[in-house]
């Protein structure tokens, strides 16, 4: 695929993932912040790339586990930048058990595990329908 088309594809996927993340947060919390659009776009791209290697096929469940780790790490990085360094105070998980510096917590990592199933299928569907990529096939385990 031409380099310009690759850039456009990833810009579209980034925007869709960012909007989905932003609106999911609005649905759950009642509000969001533009930085969540940026974090969500990055999460969507990274999680979507997990099953793009045609030589190595990983199970759907493994993709979900890895996606929850990716999202948690990107949320930690985003939180350390916007909440700790820039002091924007967008979220604080300090009151939740098993949190790290109030930026991530085990409960939300589990939530990302569940949500990642939708993101994986959505990424594959978009790649198939919009960019004529391979039709998705899944093995659960």
XYZ file of N, CA, C and O in Angstrom:
564
model
N 0.858 -1.185 0.000
C 0.000 0.000 0.000
C 0.896 1.237 0.000
O 1.899 1.292 0.682
N 0.499 2.196 -0.766
C 1.236 3.453 -0.864
C 1.347 4.120 0.507
O 0.424 4.069 1.313
N 2.503 4.751 0.745
C 2.771 5.340 2.062
C 1.714 6.378 2.458
O 1.269 6.415 3.598
N 1.280 7.207 1.512
C 0.259 8.218 1.804
C -1.049 7.566 2.236
O -1.715 8.016 3.170
N -1.409 6.470 1.578
C -2.641 5.764 1.943
C -2.510 5.108 3.313
O -3.482 5.051 4.066
N -1.315 4.612 3.642
C -1.084 4.045 4.970
C -1.275 5.112 6.050
O -1.905 4.861 7.071
N -0.725 6.315 5.816
C -0.860 7.415 6.779
C -2.333 7.785 6.936
O -2.819 7.950 8.052
N -3.045 7.878 5.820
C -4.474 8.209 5.877
C -5.248 7.136 6.637
O -6.124 7.451 7.441
N -4.918 5.873 6.373
C -5.602 4.772 7.063
C -5.424 4.901 8.578
O -6.402 4.821 9.327
N -4.203 5.122 9.010
C -3.954 5.203 10.448
C -4.514 6.484 11.062
O -4.906 6.477 12.232
N -4.608 7.541 10.283
C -5.261 8.756 10.790
C -6.750 8.502 11.003
O -7.325 8.933 12.005
N -7.373 7.797 10.073
C -8.796 7.471 10.196
C -9.024 6.545 11.392
O -9.921 6.778 12.209
N -8.209 5.502 11.519
C -8.345 4.580 12.648
C -8.098 5.295 13.976
O -8.806 5.064 14.958
N -7.101 6.195 14.012
C -6.811 6.974 15.215
C -8.021 7.820 15.599
O -8.429 7.841 16.767
N -8.614 8.495 14.607
C -9.768 9.366 14.880
C -10.973 8.566 15.373
O -11.639 8.958 16.338
N -11.239 7.432 14.742
C -12.374 6.600 15.165
C -12.139 6.060 16.574
O -13.031 6.111 17.430
N -10.945 5.567 16.839
C -10.620 5.054 18.171
C -10.664 6.147 19.222
O -11.162 5.934 20.327
N -10.156 7.320 18.877
C -10.185 8.442 19.809
C -11.599 8.867 20.148
O -11.926 9.118 21.316
N -12.448 8.942 19.122
C -13.846 9.325 19.363
C -14.568 8.270 20.200
O -15.329 8.604 21.106
N -14.314 7.001 19.900
C -14.961 5.926 20.652
C -14.563 5.980 22.129
O -15.413 5.862 23.019
N -13.294 6.184 22.388
C -12.777 6.264 23.764
C -13.374 7.471 24.487
O -13.832 7.372 25.627
N -13.392 8.614 23.799
C -13.936 9.850 24.353
C -15.409 9.662 24.721
O -15.838 9.969 25.837
N -16.199 9.140 23.786
C -17.632 8.984 24.029
C -17.938 7.871 25.032
O -18.920 7.963 25.767
N -17.105 6.838 25.092
C -17.270 5.819 26.126
C -17.098 6.448 27.501
O -17.880 6.186 28.420
N -16.114 7.311 27.628
C -15.894 7.981 28.902
C -17.063 8.915 29.241
O -17.486 8.985 30.390
N -17.585 9.617 28.248
C -18.752 10.480 28.485
C -19.937 9.630 28.937
O -20.654 9.999 29.867
N -20.121 8.476 28.316
C -21.214 7.580 28.680
C -21.062 7.079 30.121
O -22.039 7.030 30.871
N -19.841 6.731 30.514
C -19.605 6.157 31.840
C -19.503 7.228 32.920
O -20.095 7.102 33.990
N -18.740 8.296 32.670
C -18.474 9.313 33.694
C -19.324 10.572 33.555
O -19.411 11.370 34.473
N -19.884 10.782 32.367
C -20.680 11.982 32.136
C -19.895 13.120 31.518
O -20.458 14.126 31.120
N -18.587 12.958 31.387
C -17.731 13.980 30.773
C -16.415 13.325 30.364
O -16.112 12.198 30.742
N -15.646 14.056 29.562
C -14.331 13.584 29.161
C -13.433 14.794 28.942
O -13.795 15.917 29.305
N -12.283 14.589 28.353
C -11.302 15.635 28.105
C -10.631 15.319 26.777
O -10.482 14.144 26.426
N -10.190 16.341 26.048
C -9.612 16.104 24.731
C -8.391 15.180 24.778
O -8.100 14.469 23.813
N -7.689 15.157 25.889
C -6.535 14.269 25.991
C -6.952 12.803 25.944
O -6.166 11.941 25.538
N -8.194 12.513 26.304
C -8.684 11.145 26.233
C -8.913 10.727 24.782
O -8.793 9.553 24.443
N -9.228 11.688 23.929
C -9.307 11.416 22.488
C -7.930 10.975 21.990
O -7.806 9.997 21.255
N -6.886 11.693 22.399
C -5.523 11.367 21.966
C -5.075 10.014 22.515
O -4.526 9.184 21.780
N -5.324 9.782 23.785
C -4.975 8.508 24.401
C -5.753 7.363 23.746
O -5.196 6.310 23.426
N -7.036 7.578 23.514
C -7.877 6.554 22.903
C -7.455 6.209 21.486
O -7.466 5.036 21.097
N -7.085 7.216 20.725
C -6.608 6.964 19.363
C -5.345 6.125 19.372
O -5.213 5.162 18.602
N -4.428 6.458 20.269
C -3.185 5.688 20.391
C -3.472 4.257 20.838
O -2.891 3.297 20.306
N -4.378 4.102 21.783
C -4.749 2.766 22.260
C -5.344 1.927 21.131
O -4.995 0.757 20.950
N -6.235 2.526 20.360
C -6.910 1.813 19.277
C -5.909 1.339 18.227
O -5.971 0.200 17.766
N -4.970 2.208 17.866
C -3.948 1.838 16.885
C -3.084 0.694 17.421
O -2.866 -0.310 16.738
N -2.588 0.848 18.638
C -1.697 -0.166 19.217
C -2.395 -1.517 19.372
O -1.827 -2.564 19.023
N -3.614 -1.507 19.858
C -4.352 -2.760 20.029
C -4.695 -3.381 18.678
O -4.662 -4.606 18.525
N -5.000 -2.558 17.709
C -5.319 -3.056 16.377
C -4.137 -3.707 15.679
O -4.302 -4.607 14.852
N -2.940 -3.274 16.009
C -1.743 -3.835 15.383
C -1.386 -5.225 15.909
O -0.581 -5.926 15.288
N -1.987 -5.629 17.015
C -1.640 -6.918 17.619
C -1.854 -8.108 16.684
O -1.110 -9.071 16.723
N -2.873 -8.039 15.867
C -3.159 -9.188 15.001
C -2.873 -8.900 13.525
O -3.421 -9.542 12.650
N -1.999 -7.960 13.254
C -1.675 -7.624 11.872
C -0.519 -8.438 11.307
O -0.291 -8.428 10.113
N 0.222 -9.137 12.157
C 1.315 -9.981 11.686
C 0.714 -11.275 11.146
O 0.159 -12.068 11.900
N 0.837 -11.495 9.856
C 0.206 -12.665 9.224
C 0.945 -13.959 9.538
O 0.394 -15.035 9.409
N 2.214 -13.857 9.970
C 2.990 -15.058 10.272
C 2.692 -15.594 11.662
O 2.799 -16.785 11.912
N 2.341 -14.697 12.571
C 2.062 -15.101 13.951
C 0.612 -14.760 14.272
O 0.241 -13.597 14.308
N -0.192 -15.764 14.478
C -1.597 -15.557 14.842
C -1.749 -15.755 16.347
O -1.392 -16.807 16.867
N -2.255 -14.727 17.016
C -2.499 -14.886 18.450
C -4.003 -14.999 18.680
O -4.794 -14.473 17.912
N -4.355 -15.684 19.729
C -5.774 -15.926 20.011
C -6.474 -14.620 20.397
O -5.837 -13.650 20.818
N -7.770 -14.648 20.263
C -8.591 -13.490 20.623
C -8.409 -13.153 22.103
O -8.264 -11.993 22.475
N -8.395 -14.175 22.939
C -8.216 -13.972 24.378
C -6.851 -13.342 24.675
O -6.752 -12.422 25.489
N -5.804 -13.798 23.992
C -4.470 -13.200 24.165
C -4.454 -11.748 23.717
O -3.811 -10.902 24.354
N -5.165 -11.457 22.628
C -5.269 -10.067 22.170
C -5.939 -9.205 23.230
O -5.534 -8.060 23.465
N -6.969 -9.742 23.877
C -7.666 -8.995 24.926
C -6.743 -8.724 26.106
O -6.714 -7.606 26.638
N -5.985 -9.728 26.527
C -5.055 -9.559 27.648
C -4.003 -8.511 27.287
O -3.751 -7.572 28.058
N -3.374 -8.654 26.122
C -2.346 -7.698 25.702
C -2.924 -6.304 25.523
O -2.285 -5.310 25.876
N -4.129 -6.221 24.990
C -4.777 -4.911 24.813
C -5.022 -4.228 26.146
O -4.807 -3.021 26.283
N -5.460 -4.984 27.141
C -5.703 -4.367 28.453
C -4.393 -3.855 29.051
O -4.379 -2.800 29.688
N -3.303 -4.558 28.832
C -1.995 -4.094 29.302
C -1.584 -2.831 28.548
O -1.141 -1.845 29.157
N -1.738 -2.840 27.230
C -1.389 -1.669 26.405
C -2.186 -0.449 26.848
O -1.642 0.637 27.050
N -3.494 -0.613 26.990
C -4.348 0.513 27.371
C -3.978 1.021 28.764
O -3.902 2.236 28.985
N -3.725 0.109 29.684
C -3.347 0.511 31.039
C -2.030 1.283 31.029
O -1.906 2.322 31.701
N -1.054 0.822 30.263
C 0.237 1.515 30.175
C 0.071 2.895 29.535
O 0.633 3.885 30.019
N -0.714 2.971 28.458
C -0.929 4.273 27.811
C -1.718 5.222 28.713
O -1.470 6.431 28.714
N -2.646 4.686 29.488
C -3.354 5.522 30.470
C -2.397 6.007 31.552
O -2.487 7.150 31.995
N -1.476 5.163 31.986
C -0.484 5.575 32.981
C 0.395 6.700 32.430
O 0.589 7.724 33.096
N 0.883 6.523 31.219
C 1.725 7.559 30.598
C 0.945 8.854 30.451
O 1.427 9.933 30.819
N -0.285 8.755 29.946
C -1.124 9.943 29.787
C -1.388 10.592 31.137
O -1.277 11.813 31.286
N -1.731 9.789 32.131
C -2.013 10.314 33.468
C -0.807 10.987 34.089
O -0.931 12.056 34.704
N 0.365 10.384 33.944
C 1.567 11.001 34.502
C 1.870 12.345 33.829
O 2.316 13.282 34.485
N 1.578 12.426 32.536
C 1.815 13.692 31.827
C 0.762 14.735 32.197
O 1.090 15.825 32.650
N -0.523 14.398 31.999
C -1.567 15.422 32.161
C -1.986 15.669 33.603
O -2.325 16.791 33.962
N -1.958 14.635 34.429
C -2.406 14.804 35.813
C -1.277 15.166 36.774
O -1.460 16.010 37.646
N -0.140 14.516 36.619
C 0.964 14.747 37.549
C 1.849 15.894 37.075
O 2.058 16.871 37.789
N 2.368 15.775 35.848
C 3.311 16.777 35.345
C 2.629 18.114 35.040
O 3.054 19.166 35.496
N 1.527 18.076 34.259
C 0.835 19.315 33.877
C -0.222 19.743 34.892
O -0.803 20.825 34.757
N -0.510 18.910 35.878
C -1.466 19.203 36.963
C -2.866 19.593 36.455
O -3.496 20.504 36.971
N -3.337 18.875 35.446
C -4.655 19.156 34.884
C -5.765 18.463 35.672
O -6.932 18.783 35.489
N -5.427 17.497 36.503
C -6.385 16.798 37.371
C -7.620 16.294 36.621
O -8.751 16.582 36.995
N -7.387 15.519 35.578
C -8.479 15.000 34.762
C -9.127 13.787 35.430
O -10.329 13.614 35.389
N -8.324 12.928 36.056
C -8.869 11.814 36.828
C -7.943 11.496 37.983
O -6.780 11.888 37.989
N -8.507 10.780 38.947
C -7.737 10.384 40.126
C -8.353 9.107 40.691
O -9.488 9.104 41.146
N -7.618 8.019 40.610
C -8.087 6.732 41.109
C -7.552 6.436 42.511
O -7.588 5.290 42.950
N -7.076 7.441 43.202
C -6.479 7.232 44.531
C -7.426 6.569 45.514
O -6.987 5.868 46.427
N -8.718 6.773 45.336
C -9.691 6.191 46.266
C -10.053 4.748 45.919
O -10.788 4.106 46.663
N -9.549 4.229 44.811
C -9.848 2.853 44.410
C -8.722 1.924 44.856
O -7.551 2.312 44.878
N -9.073 0.684 45.197
C -8.019 -0.260 45.620
C -7.102 -0.629 44.457
O -7.508 -0.579 43.297
N -5.882 -1.007 44.807
C -4.887 -1.457 43.835
C -4.630 -0.426 42.743
O -4.552 -0.756 41.568
N -4.503 0.843 43.169
C -4.177 1.893 42.203
C -2.682 2.174 42.262
O -2.014 1.861 43.233
N -2.175 2.774 41.198
C -0.777 3.197 41.153
C -0.749 4.694 40.923
O -1.160 5.174 39.863
N -0.317 5.417 41.950
C -0.203 6.881 41.918
C -1.514 7.561 41.503
O -1.517 8.664 40.989
N -2.640 6.875 41.682
C -3.938 7.438 41.347
C -4.208 7.520 39.850
O -5.242 8.021 39.431
N -3.302 6.970 39.028
C -3.428 7.103 37.578
C -4.007 5.870 36.901
O -4.668 5.971 35.869
N -3.732 4.707 37.450
C -4.285 3.455 36.937
C -4.715 2.610 38.125
O -4.264 2.832 39.239
N -5.599 1.648 37.863
C -6.000 0.733 38.925
C -6.452 -0.589 38.314
O -6.788 -0.662 37.127
N -6.446 -1.614 39.129
C -6.775 -2.963 38.677
C -8.197 -3.049 38.119
O -8.434 -3.723 37.121
N -9.139 -2.364 38.749
C -10.527 -2.390 38.280
C -10.625 -1.922 36.827
O -11.287 -2.554 36.009
N -9.963 -0.823 36.496
C -10.035 -0.308 35.137
C -9.245 -1.170 34.164
O -9.611 -1.273 32.990
N -8.185 -1.816 34.623
C -7.471 -2.754 33.747
C -8.401 -3.895 33.344
O -8.405 -4.326 32.189
N -9.197 -4.382 34.297
C -10.180 -5.417 33.981
C -11.246 -4.874 33.024
O -11.652 -5.549 32.081
N -11.679 -3.643 33.268
C -12.647 -3.001 32.371
C -12.075 -2.916 30.954
O -12.766 -3.209 29.986
N -10.788 -2.546 30.839
C -10.166 -2.458 29.502
C -10.071 -3.828 28.853
O -10.167 -3.942 27.628
N -9.900 -4.857 29.652
C -9.893 -6.220 29.120
C -11.223 -6.506 28.417
O -11.259 -7.025 27.305
N -12.335 -6.164 29.069
C -13.657 -6.401 28.480
C -13.909 -5.521 27.256
O -14.365 -6.002 26.218
N -13.594 -4.241 27.386
C -13.828 -3.292 26.290
C -12.957 -3.624 25.076
O -13.364 -3.406 23.932
N -11.787 -4.189 25.317
C -10.878 -4.490 24.211
C -11.491 -5.476 23.219
O -11.172 -5.438 22.034
N -12.385 -6.338 23.679
C -13.028 -7.280 22.753
C -13.781 -6.526 21.663
O -13.721 -6.895 20.483
N -14.460 -5.466 22.043
C -15.183 -4.639 21.064
C -14.193 -3.901 20.170
O -14.367 -3.835 18.952
N -13.125 -3.377 20.753
C -12.131 -2.625 19.975
C -11.434 -3.516 18.956
O -11.204 -3.081 17.809
N -11.110 -4.732 19.327
C -10.440 -5.659 18.409
C -11.336 -5.948 17.209
O -10.908 -5.863 16.057
N -12.585 -6.275 17.470
C -13.529 -6.578 16.391
C -13.784 -5.328 15.542
O -13.829 -5.395 14.311
N -13.926 -4.175 16.199
C -14.170 -2.925 15.474
C -12.986 -2.589 14.557
O -13.175 -2.214 13.398
N -11.765 -2.740 15.051
C -10.579 -2.474 14.234
C -10.554 -3.403 13.022
O -10.350 -2.958 11.893
N -10.770 -4.686 13.252
C -10.754 -5.651 12.157
C -11.861 -5.367 11.142
O -11.643 -5.446 9.929
N -13.052 -5.028 11.634
C -14.175 -4.714 10.749
C -13.859 -3.487 9.894
O -14.090 -3.483 8.682
N -13.325 -2.436 10.524
C -12.977 -1.217 9.783
C -11.908 -1.481 8.738
O -11.990 -0.995 7.604
N -10.894 -2.244 9.092
C -9.825 -2.578 8.143
C -10.392 -3.378 6.968
O -10.004 -3.166 5.818
N -11.307 -4.279 7.240
C -11.915 -5.114 6.202
C -12.831 -4.287 5.292
O -12.726 -4.354 4.064
N -13.716 -3.505 5.895
C -14.704 -2.756 5.113
C -14.137 -1.491 4.451
O -14.467 -1.200 3.307
N -13.325 -0.738 5.160
C -12.839 0.538 4.630
C -11.564 0.420 3.810
O -11.336 1.214 2.893
N -10.727 -0.556 4.152
C -9.406 -0.608 3.530
C -9.138 -1.916 2.797
O -8.000 -2.207 2.434
N -10.199 -2.691 2.554
C -10.114 -3.942 1.792
C -9.030 -4.890 2.300
O -8.352 -5.554 1.522
N -8.869 -4.948 3.613
C -7.912 -5.886 4.184
C -8.577 -7.231 4.384
O -9.774 -7.393 4.150
N -7.811 -8.190 4.822
C -8.284 -9.561 4.996
C -9.503 -9.625 5.911
O -9.569 -8.918 6.919
N -10.443 -10.492 5.538
C -11.609 -10.717 6.382
C -11.138 -11.330 7.703
O -10.330 -12.256 7.714
N -11.621 -10.798 8.825
C -11.140 -11.295 10.122
C -11.573 -12.734 10.417
O -12.676 -13.149 10.059
N -10.664 -13.458 11.033
C -10.921 -14.823 11.511
C -10.358 -14.864 12.932
O -9.273 -14.357 13.189
N -11.094 -15.499 13.818
C -10.667 -15.516 15.218
C -10.579 -16.944 15.737
O -11.373 -17.790 15.381
N -9.609 -17.155 16.574
C -9.562 -18.363 17.401
C -9.566 -17.850 18.827
O -8.799 -16.973 19.197
N -10.507 -18.332 19.616
C -10.678 -17.783 20.961
C -9.511 -18.110 21.876
O -9.030 -17.275 22.609
N -9.034 -19.333 21.878
C -7.921 -19.734 22.748
C -6.677 -20.026 21.955
O -6.636 -20.433 20.885
